PDB file of N, CA and C in Angstrom:
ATOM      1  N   UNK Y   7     -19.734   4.015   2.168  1.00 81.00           N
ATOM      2  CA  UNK Y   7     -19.275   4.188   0.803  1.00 81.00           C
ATOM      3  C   UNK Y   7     -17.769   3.974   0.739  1.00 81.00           C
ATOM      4  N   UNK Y   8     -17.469   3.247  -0.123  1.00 89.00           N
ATOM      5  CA  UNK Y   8     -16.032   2.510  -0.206  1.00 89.00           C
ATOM      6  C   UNK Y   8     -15.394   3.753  -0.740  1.00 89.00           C
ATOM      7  N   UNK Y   9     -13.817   3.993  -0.604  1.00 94.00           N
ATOM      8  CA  UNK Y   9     -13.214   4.978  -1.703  1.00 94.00           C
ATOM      9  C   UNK Y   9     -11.786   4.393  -1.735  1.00 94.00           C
ATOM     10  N   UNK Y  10     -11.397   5.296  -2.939  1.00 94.00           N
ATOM     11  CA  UNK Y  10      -9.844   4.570  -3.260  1.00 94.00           C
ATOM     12  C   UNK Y  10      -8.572   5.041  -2.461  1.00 94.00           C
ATOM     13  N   UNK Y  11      -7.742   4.273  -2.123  1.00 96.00           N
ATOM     14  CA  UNK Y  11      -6.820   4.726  -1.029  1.00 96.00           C
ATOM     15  C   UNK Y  11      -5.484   4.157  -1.527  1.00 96.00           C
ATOM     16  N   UNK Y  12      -4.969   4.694  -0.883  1.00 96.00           N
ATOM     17  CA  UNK Y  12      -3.136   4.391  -1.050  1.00 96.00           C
ATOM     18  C   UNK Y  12      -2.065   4.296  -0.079  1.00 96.00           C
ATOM     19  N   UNK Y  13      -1.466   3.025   0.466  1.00 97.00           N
ATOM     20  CA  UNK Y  13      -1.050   3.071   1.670  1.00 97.00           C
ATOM     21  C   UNK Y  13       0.372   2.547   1.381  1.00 97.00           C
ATOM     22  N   UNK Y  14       1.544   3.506   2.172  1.00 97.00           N
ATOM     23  CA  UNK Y  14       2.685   2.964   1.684  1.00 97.00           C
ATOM     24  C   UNK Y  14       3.591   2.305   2.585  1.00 97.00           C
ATOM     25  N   UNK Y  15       3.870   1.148   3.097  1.00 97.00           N
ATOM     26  CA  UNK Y  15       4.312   0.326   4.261  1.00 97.00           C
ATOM     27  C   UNK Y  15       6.232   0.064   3.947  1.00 97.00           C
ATOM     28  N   UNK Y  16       6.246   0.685   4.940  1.00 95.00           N
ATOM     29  CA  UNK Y  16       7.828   0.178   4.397  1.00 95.00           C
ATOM     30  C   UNK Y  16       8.373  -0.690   5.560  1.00 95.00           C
ATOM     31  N   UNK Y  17       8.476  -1.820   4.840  1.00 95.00           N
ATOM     32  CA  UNK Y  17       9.233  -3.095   5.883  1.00 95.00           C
ATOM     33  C   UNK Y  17      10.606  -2.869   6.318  1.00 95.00           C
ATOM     34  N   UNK Y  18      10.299  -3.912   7.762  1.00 92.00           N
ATOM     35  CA  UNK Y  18      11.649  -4.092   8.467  1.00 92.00           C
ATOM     36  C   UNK Y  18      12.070  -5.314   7.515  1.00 92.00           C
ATOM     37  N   UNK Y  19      12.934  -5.465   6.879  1.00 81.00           N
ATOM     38  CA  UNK Y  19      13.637  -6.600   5.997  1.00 81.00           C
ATOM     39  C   UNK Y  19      15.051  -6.942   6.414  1.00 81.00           C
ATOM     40  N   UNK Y  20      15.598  -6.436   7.695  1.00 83.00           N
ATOM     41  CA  UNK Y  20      16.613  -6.452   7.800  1.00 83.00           C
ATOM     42  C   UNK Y  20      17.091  -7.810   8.662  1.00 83.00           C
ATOM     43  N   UNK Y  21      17.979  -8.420   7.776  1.00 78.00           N
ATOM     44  CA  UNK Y  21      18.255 -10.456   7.887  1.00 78.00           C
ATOM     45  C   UNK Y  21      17.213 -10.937   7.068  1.00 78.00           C
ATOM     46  N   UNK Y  22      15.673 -10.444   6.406  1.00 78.00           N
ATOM     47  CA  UNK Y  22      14.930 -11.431   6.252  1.00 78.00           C
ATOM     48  C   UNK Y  22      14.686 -10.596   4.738  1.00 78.00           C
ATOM     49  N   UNK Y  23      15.498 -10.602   3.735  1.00 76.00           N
ATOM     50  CA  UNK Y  23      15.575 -10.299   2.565  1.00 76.00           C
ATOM     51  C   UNK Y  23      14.779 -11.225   1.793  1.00 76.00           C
ATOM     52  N   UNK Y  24      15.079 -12.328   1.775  1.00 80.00           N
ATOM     53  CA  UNK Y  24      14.710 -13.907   1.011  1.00 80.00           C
ATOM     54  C   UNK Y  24      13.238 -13.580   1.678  1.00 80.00           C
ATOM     55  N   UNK Y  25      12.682 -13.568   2.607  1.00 86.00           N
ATOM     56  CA  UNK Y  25      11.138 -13.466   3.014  1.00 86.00           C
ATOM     57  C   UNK Y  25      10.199 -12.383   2.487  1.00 86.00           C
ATOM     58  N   UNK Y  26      10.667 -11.339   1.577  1.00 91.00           N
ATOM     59  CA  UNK Y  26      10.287 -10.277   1.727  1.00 91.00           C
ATOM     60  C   UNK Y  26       9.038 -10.464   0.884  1.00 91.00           C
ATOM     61  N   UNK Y  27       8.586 -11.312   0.025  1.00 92.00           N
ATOM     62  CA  UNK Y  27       7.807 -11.871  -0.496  1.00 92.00           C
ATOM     63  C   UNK Y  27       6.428 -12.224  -0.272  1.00 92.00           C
ATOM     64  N   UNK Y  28       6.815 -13.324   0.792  1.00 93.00           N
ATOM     65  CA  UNK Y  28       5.705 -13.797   1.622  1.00 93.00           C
ATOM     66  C   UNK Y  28       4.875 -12.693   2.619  1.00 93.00           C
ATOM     67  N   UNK Y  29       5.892 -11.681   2.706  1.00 94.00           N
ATOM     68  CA  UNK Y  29       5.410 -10.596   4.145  1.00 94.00           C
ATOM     69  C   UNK Y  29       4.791  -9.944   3.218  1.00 94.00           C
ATOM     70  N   UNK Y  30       4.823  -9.383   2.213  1.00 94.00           N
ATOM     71  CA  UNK Y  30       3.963  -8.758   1.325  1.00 94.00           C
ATOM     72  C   UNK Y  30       2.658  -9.679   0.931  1.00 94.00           C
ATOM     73  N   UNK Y  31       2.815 -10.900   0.526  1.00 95.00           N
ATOM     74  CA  UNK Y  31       1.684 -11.379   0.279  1.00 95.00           C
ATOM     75  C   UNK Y  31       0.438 -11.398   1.322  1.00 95.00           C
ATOM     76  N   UNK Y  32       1.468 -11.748   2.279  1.00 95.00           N
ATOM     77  CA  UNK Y  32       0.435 -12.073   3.896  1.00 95.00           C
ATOM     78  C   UNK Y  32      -0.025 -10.521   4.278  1.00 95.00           C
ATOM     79  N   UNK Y  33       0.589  -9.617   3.700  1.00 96.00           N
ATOM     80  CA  UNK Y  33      -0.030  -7.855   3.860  1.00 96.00           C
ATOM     81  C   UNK Y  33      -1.011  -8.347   3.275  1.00 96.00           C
ATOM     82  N   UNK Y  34      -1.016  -8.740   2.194  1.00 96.00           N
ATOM     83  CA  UNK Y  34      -2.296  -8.658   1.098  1.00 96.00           C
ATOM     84  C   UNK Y  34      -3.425  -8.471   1.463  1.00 96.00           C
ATOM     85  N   UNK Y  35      -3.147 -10.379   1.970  1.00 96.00           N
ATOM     86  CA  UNK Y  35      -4.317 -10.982   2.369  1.00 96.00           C
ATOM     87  C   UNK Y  35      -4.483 -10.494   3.956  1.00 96.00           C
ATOM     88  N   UNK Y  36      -4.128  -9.927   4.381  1.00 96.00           N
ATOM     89  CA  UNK Y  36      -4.357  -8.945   5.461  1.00 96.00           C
ATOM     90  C   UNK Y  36      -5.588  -8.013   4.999  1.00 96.00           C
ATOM     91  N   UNK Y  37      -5.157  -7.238   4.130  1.00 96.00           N
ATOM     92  CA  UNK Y  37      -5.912  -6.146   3.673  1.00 96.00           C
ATOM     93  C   UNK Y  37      -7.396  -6.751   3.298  1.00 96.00           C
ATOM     94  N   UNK Y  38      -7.428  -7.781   2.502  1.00 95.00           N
ATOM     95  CA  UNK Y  38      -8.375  -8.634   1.973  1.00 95.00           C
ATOM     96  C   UNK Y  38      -9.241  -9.182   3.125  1.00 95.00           C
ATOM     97  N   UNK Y  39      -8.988  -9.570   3.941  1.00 96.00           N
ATOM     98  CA  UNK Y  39      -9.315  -9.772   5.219  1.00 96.00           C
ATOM     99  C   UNK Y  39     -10.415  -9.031   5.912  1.00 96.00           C
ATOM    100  N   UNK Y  40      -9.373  -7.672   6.103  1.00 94.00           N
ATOM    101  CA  UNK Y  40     -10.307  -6.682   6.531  1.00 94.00           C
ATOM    102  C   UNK Y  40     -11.694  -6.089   5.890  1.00 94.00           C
ATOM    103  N   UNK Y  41     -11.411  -6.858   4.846  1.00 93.00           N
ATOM    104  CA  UNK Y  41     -12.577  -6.157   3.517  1.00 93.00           C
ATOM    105  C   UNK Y  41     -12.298  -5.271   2.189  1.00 93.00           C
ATOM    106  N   UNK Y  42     -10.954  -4.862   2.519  1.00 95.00           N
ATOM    107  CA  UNK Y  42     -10.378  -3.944   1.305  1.00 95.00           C
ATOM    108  C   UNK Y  42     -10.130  -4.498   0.043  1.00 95.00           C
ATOM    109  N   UNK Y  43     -10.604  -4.137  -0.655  1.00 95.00           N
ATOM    110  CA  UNK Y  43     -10.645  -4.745  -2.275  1.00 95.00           C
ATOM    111  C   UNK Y  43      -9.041  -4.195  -2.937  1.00 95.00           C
ATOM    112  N   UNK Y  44      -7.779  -4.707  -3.103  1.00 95.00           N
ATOM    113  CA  UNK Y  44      -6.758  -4.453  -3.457  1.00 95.00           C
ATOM    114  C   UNK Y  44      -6.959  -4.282  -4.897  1.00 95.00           C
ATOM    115  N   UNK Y  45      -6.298  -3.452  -5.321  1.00 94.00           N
ATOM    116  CA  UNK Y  45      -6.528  -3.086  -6.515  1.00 94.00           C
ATOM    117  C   UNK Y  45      -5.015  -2.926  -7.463  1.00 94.00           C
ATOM    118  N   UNK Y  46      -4.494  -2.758  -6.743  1.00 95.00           N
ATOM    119  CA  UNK Y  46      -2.711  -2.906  -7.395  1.00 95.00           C
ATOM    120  C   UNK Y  46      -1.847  -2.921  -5.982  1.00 95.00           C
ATOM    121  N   UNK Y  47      -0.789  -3.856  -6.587  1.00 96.00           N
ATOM    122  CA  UNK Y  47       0.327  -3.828  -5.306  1.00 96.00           C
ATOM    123  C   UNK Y  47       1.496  -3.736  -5.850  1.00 96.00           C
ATOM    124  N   UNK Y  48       2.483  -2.138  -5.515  1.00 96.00           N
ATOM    125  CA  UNK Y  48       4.164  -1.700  -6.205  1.00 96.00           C
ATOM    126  C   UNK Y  48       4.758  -2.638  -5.223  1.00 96.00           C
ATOM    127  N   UNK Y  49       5.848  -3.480  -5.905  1.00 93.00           N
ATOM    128  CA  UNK Y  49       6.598  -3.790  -5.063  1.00 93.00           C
ATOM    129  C   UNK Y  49       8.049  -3.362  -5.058  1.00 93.00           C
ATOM    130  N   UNK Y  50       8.025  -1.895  -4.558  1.00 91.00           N
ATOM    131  CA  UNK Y  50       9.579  -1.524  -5.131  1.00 91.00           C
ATOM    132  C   UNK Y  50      11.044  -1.886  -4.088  1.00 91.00           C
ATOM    133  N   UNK Y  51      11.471  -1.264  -3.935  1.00 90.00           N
ATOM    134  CA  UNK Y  51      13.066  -1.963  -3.390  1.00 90.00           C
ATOM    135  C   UNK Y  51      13.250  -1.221  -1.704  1.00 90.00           C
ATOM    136  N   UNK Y  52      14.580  -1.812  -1.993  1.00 91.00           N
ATOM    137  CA  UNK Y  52      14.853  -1.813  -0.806  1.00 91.00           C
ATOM    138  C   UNK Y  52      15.350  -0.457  -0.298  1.00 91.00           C
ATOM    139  N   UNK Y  53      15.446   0.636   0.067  1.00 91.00           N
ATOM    140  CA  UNK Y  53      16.202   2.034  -0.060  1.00 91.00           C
ATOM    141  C   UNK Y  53      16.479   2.188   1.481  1.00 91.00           C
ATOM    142  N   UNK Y  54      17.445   2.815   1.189  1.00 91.00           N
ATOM    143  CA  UNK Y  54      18.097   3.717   2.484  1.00 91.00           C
ATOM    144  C   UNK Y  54      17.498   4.574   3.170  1.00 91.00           C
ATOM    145  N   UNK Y  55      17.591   5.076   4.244  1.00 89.00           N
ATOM    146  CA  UNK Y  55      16.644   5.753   4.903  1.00 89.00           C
ATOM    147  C   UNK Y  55      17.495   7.414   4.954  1.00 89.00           C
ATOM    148  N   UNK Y  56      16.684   8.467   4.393  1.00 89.00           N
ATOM    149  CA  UNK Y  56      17.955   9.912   4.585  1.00 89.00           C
ATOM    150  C   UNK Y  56      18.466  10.252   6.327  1.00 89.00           C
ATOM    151  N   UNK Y  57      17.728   9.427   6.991  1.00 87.00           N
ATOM    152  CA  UNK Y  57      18.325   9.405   8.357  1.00 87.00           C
ATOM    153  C   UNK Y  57      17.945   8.308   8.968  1.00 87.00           C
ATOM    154  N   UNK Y  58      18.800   7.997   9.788  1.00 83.00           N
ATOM    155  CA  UNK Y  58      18.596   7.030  10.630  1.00 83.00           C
ATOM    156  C   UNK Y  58      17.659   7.063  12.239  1.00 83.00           C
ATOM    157  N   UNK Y  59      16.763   6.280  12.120  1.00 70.00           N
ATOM    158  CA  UNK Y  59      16.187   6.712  13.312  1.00 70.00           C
ATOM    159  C   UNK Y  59      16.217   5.621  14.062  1.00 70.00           C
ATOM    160  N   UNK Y  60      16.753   4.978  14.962  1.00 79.00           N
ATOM    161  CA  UNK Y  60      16.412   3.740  15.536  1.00 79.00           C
ATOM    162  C   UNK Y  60      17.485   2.681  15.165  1.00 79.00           C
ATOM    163  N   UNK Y  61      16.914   1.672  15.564  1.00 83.00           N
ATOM    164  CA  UNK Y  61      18.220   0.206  14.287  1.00 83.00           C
ATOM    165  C   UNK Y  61      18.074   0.241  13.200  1.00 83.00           C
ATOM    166  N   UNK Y  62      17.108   0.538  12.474  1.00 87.00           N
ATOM    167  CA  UNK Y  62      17.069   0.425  11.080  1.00 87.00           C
ATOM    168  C   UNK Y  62      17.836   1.416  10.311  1.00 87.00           C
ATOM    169  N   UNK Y  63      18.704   1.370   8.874  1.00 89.00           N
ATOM    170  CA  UNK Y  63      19.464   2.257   8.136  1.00 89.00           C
ATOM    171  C   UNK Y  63      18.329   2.316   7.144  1.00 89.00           C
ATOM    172  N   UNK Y  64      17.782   1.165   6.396  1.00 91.00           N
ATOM    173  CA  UNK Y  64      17.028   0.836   5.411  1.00 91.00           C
ATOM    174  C   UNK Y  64      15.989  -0.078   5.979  1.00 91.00           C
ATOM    175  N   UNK Y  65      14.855   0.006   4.448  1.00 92.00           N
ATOM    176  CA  UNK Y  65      13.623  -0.551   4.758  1.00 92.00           C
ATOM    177  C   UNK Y  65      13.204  -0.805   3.362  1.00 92.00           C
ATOM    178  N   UNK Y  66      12.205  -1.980   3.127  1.00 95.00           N
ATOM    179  CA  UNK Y  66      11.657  -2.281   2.000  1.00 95.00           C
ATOM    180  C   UNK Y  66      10.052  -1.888   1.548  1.00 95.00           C
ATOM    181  N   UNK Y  67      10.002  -0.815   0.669  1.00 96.00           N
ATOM    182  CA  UNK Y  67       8.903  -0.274   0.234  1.00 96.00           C
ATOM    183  C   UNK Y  67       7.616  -0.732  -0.433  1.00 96.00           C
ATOM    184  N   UNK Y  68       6.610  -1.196   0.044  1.00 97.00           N
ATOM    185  CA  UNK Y  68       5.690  -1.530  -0.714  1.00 97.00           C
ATOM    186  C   UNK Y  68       4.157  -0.595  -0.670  1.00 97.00           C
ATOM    187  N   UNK Y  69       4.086  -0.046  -2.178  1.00 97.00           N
ATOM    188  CA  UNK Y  69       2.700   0.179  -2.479  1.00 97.00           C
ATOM    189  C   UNK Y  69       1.480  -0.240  -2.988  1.00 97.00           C
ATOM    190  N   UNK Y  70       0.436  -0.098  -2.076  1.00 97.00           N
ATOM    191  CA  UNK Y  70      -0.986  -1.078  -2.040  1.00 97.00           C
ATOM    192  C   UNK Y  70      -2.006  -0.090  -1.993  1.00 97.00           C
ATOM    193  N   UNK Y  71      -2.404  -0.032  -3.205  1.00 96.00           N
ATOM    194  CA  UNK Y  71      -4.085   0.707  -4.285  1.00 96.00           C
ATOM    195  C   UNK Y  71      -4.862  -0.238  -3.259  1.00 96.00           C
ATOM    196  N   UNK Y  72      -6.257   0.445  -2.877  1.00 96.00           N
ATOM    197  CA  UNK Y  72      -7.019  -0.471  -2.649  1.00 96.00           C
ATOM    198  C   UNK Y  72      -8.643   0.304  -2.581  1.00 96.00           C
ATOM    199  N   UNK Y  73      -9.464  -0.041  -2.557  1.00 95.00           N
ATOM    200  CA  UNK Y  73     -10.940   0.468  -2.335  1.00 95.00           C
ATOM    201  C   UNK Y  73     -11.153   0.422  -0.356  1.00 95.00           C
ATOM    202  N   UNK Y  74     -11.846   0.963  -0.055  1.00 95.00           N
ATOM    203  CA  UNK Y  74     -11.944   0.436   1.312  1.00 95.00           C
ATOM    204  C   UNK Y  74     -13.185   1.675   2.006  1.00 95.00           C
ATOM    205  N   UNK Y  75     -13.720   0.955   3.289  1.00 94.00           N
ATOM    206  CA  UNK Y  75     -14.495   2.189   3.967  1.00 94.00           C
ATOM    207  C   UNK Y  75     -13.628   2.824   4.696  1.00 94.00           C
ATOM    208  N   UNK Y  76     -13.996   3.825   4.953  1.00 93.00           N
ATOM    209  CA  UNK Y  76     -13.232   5.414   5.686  1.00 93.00           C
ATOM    210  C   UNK Y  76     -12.450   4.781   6.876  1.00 93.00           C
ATOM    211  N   UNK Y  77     -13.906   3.947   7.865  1.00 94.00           N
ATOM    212  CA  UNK Y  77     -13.331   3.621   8.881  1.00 94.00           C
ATOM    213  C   UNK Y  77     -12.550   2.569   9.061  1.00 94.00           C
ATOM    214  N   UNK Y  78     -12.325   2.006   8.361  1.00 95.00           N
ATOM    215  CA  UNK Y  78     -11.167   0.664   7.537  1.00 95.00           C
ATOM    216  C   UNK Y  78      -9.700   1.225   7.888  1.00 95.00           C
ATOM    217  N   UNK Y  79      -9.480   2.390   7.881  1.00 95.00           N
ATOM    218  CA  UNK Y  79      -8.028   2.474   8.014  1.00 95.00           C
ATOM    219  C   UNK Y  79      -7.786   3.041   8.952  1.00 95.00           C
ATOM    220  N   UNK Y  80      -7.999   3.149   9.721  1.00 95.00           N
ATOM    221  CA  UNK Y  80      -7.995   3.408  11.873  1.00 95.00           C
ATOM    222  C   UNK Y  80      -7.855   1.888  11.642  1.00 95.00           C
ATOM    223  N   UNK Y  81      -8.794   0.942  11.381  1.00 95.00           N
ATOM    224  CA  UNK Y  81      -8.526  -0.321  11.981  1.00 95.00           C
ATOM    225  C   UNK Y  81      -7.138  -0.927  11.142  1.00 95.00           C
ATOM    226  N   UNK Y  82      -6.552  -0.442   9.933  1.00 95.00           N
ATOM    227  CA  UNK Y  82      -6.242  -1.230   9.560  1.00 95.00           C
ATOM    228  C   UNK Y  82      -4.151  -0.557  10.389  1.00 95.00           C
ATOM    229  N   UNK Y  83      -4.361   0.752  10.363  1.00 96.00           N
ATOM    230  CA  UNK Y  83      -3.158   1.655  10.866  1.00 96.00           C
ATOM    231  C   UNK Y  83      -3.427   0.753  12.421  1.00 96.00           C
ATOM    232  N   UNK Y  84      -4.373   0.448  12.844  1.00 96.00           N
ATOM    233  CA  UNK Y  84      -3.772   0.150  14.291  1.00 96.00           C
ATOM    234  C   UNK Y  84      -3.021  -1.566  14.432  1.00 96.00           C
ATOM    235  N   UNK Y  85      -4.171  -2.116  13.466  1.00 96.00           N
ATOM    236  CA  UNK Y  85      -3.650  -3.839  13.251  1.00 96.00           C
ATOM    237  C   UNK Y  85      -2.107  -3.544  12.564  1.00 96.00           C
ATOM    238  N   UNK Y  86      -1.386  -2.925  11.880  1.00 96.00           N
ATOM    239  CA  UNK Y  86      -0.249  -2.549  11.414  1.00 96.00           C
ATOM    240  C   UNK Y  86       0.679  -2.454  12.148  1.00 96.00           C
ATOM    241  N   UNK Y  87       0.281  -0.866  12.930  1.00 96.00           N
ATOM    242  CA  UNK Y  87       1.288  -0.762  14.025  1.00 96.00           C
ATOM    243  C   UNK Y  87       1.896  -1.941  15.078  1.00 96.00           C
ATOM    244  N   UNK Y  88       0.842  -3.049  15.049  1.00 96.00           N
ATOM    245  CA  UNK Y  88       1.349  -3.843  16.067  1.00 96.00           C
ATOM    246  C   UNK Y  88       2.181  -5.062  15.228  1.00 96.00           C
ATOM    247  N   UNK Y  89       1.808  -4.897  14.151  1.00 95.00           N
ATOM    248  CA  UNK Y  89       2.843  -5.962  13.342  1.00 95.00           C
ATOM    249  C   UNK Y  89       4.405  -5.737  12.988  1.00 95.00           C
ATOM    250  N   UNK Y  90       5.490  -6.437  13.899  1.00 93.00           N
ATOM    251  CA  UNK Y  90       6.275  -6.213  14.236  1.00 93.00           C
ATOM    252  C   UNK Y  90       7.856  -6.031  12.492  1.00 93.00           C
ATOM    253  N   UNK Y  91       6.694  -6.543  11.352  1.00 93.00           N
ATOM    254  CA  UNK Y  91       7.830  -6.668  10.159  1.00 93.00           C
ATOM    255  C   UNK Y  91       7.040  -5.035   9.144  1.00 93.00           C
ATOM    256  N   UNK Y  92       6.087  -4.489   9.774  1.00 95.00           N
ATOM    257  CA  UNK Y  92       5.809  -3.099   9.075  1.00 95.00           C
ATOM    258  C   UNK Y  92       6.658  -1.984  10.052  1.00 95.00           C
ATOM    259  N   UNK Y  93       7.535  -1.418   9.593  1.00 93.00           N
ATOM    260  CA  UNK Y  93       8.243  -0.446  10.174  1.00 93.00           C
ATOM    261  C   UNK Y  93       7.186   0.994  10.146  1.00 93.00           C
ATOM    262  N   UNK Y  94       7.498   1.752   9.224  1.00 93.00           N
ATOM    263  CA  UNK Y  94       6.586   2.609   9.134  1.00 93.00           C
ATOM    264  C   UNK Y  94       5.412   2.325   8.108  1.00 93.00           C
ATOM    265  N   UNK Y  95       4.167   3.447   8.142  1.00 97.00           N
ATOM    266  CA  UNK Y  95       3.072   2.959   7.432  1.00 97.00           C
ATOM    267  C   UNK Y  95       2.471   4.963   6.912  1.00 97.00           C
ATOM    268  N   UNK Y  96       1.856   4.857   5.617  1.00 97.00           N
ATOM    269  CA  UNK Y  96       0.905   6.063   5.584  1.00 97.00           C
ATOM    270  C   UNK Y  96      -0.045   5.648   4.671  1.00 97.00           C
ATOM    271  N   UNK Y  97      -1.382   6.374   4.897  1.00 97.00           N
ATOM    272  CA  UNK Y  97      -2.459   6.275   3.897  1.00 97.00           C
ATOM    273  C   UNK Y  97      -2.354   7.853   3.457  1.00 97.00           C
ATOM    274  N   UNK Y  98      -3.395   7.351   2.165  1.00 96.00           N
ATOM    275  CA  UNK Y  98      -3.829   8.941   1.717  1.00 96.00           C
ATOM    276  C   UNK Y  98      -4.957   8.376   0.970  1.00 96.00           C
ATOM    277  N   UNK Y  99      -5.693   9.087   0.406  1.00 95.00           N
ATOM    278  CA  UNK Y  99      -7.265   8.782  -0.260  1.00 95.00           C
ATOM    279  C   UNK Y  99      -6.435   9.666  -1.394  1.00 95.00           C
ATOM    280  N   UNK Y 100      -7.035   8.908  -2.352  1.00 92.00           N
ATOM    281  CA  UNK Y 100      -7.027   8.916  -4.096  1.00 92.00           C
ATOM    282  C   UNK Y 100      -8.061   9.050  -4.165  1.00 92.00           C
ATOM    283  N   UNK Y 101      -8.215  10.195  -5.710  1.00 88.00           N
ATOM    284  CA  UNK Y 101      -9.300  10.741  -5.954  1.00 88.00           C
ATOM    285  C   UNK Y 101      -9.873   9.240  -6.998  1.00 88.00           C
ATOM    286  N   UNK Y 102     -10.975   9.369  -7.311  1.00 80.00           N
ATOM    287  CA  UNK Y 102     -11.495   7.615  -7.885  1.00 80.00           C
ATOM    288  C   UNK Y 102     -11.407   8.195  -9.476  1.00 80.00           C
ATOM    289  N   UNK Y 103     -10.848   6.563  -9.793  1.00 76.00           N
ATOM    290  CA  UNK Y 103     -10.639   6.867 -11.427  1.00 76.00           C
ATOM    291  C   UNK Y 103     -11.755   7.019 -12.275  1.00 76.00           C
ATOM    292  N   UNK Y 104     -11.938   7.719 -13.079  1.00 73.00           N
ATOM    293  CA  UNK Y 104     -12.698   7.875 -14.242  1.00 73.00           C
ATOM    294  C   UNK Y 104     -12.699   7.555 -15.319  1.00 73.00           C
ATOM    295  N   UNK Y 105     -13.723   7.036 -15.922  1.00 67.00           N
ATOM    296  CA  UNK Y 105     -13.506   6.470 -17.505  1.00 67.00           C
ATOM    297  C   UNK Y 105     -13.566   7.828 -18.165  1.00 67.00           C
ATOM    298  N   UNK Y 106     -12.726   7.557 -19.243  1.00 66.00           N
ATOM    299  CA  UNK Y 106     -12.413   8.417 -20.332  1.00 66.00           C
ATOM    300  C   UNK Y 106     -13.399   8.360 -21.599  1.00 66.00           C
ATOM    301  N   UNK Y 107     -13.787   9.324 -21.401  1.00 62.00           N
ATOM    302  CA  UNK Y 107     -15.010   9.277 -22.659  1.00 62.00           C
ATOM    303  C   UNK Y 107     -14.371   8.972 -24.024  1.00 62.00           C
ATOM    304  N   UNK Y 108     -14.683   8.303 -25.104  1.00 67.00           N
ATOM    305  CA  UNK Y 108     -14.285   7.691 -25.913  1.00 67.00           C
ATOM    306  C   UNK Y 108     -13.819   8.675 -27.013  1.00 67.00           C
ATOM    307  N   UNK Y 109     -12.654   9.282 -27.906  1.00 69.00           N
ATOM    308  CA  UNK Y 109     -12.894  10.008 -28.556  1.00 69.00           C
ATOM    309  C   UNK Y 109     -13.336  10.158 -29.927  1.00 69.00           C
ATOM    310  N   UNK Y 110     -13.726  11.081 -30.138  1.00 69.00           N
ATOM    311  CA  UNK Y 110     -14.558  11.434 -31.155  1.00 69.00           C
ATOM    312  C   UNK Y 110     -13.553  11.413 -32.467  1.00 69.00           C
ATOM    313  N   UNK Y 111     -13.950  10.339 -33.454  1.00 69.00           N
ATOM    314  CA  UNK Y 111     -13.375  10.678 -34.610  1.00 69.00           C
ATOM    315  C   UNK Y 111     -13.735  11.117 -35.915  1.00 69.00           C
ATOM    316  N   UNK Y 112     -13.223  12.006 -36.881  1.00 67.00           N
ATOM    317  CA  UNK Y 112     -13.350  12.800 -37.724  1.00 67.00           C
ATOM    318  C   UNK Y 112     -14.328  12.251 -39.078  1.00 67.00           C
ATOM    319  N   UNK Y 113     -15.349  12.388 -39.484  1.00 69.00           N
ATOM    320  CA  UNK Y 113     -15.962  11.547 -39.901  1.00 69.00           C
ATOM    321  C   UNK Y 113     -15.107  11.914 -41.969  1.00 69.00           C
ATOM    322  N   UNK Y 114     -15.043  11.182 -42.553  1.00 64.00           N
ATOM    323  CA  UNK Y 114     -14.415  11.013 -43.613  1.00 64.00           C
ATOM    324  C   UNK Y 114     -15.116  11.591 -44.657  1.00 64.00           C
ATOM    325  N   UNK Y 115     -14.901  12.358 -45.789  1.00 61.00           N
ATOM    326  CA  UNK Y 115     -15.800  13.194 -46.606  1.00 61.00           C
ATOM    327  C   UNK Y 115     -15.602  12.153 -47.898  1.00 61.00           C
TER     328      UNK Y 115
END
């Protein structure tokens, strides 16, 4: 059973600003790949890190909605980790959206 998930990858972009594009797209179709049905992709900026851990000061943030099976993201956190332009990575499971029952309007006298 597929469920909705949320994974937030923040790239190494550092020298490769102008690319940052393509590395997101090729996430995509990464994800797509694996079987995950993408469902929205944030592409927000570039931010500073509140500490420095390593070479990196900063990193470029991208968030990716997607449907997927449970065991989909062991495979997909390990194919990640080894990809050398995802710095850090997290999932979390989203609760699944619901349609909104239609509302009721006031009938006219």
């Amino acid at each position: 059973m597929n469920h909705r998930y949320e994974a937030l990858l923040v790239l190494n972009a550092q020298g490769k600003e102008d690319t940052v594009r393509e590395t997101i797209d090729r996430l995509e179709s990464e994800f797509q790949k694996e079987g995950a049905q993408v469902e929205q992709v944030q592409k927000m900026d570039k931010r500073q890190f509140s500490y420095v851990a390593g070479p990196l000061d900063s990193g470029f943030y991208v968030n990716f909605v997607f449907h997927a099976d449970p065991q989909l993201i062991t495979k997909l956190r390990s194919k990640f980790k080894l990809d050398p332009e995802v710095y850090r990575q997290n999932y979390q499971r989203l609760p699944e959206k619901k349609e909104k029952a239609p509302k009721k309007l006031a009938k006219a006298k």
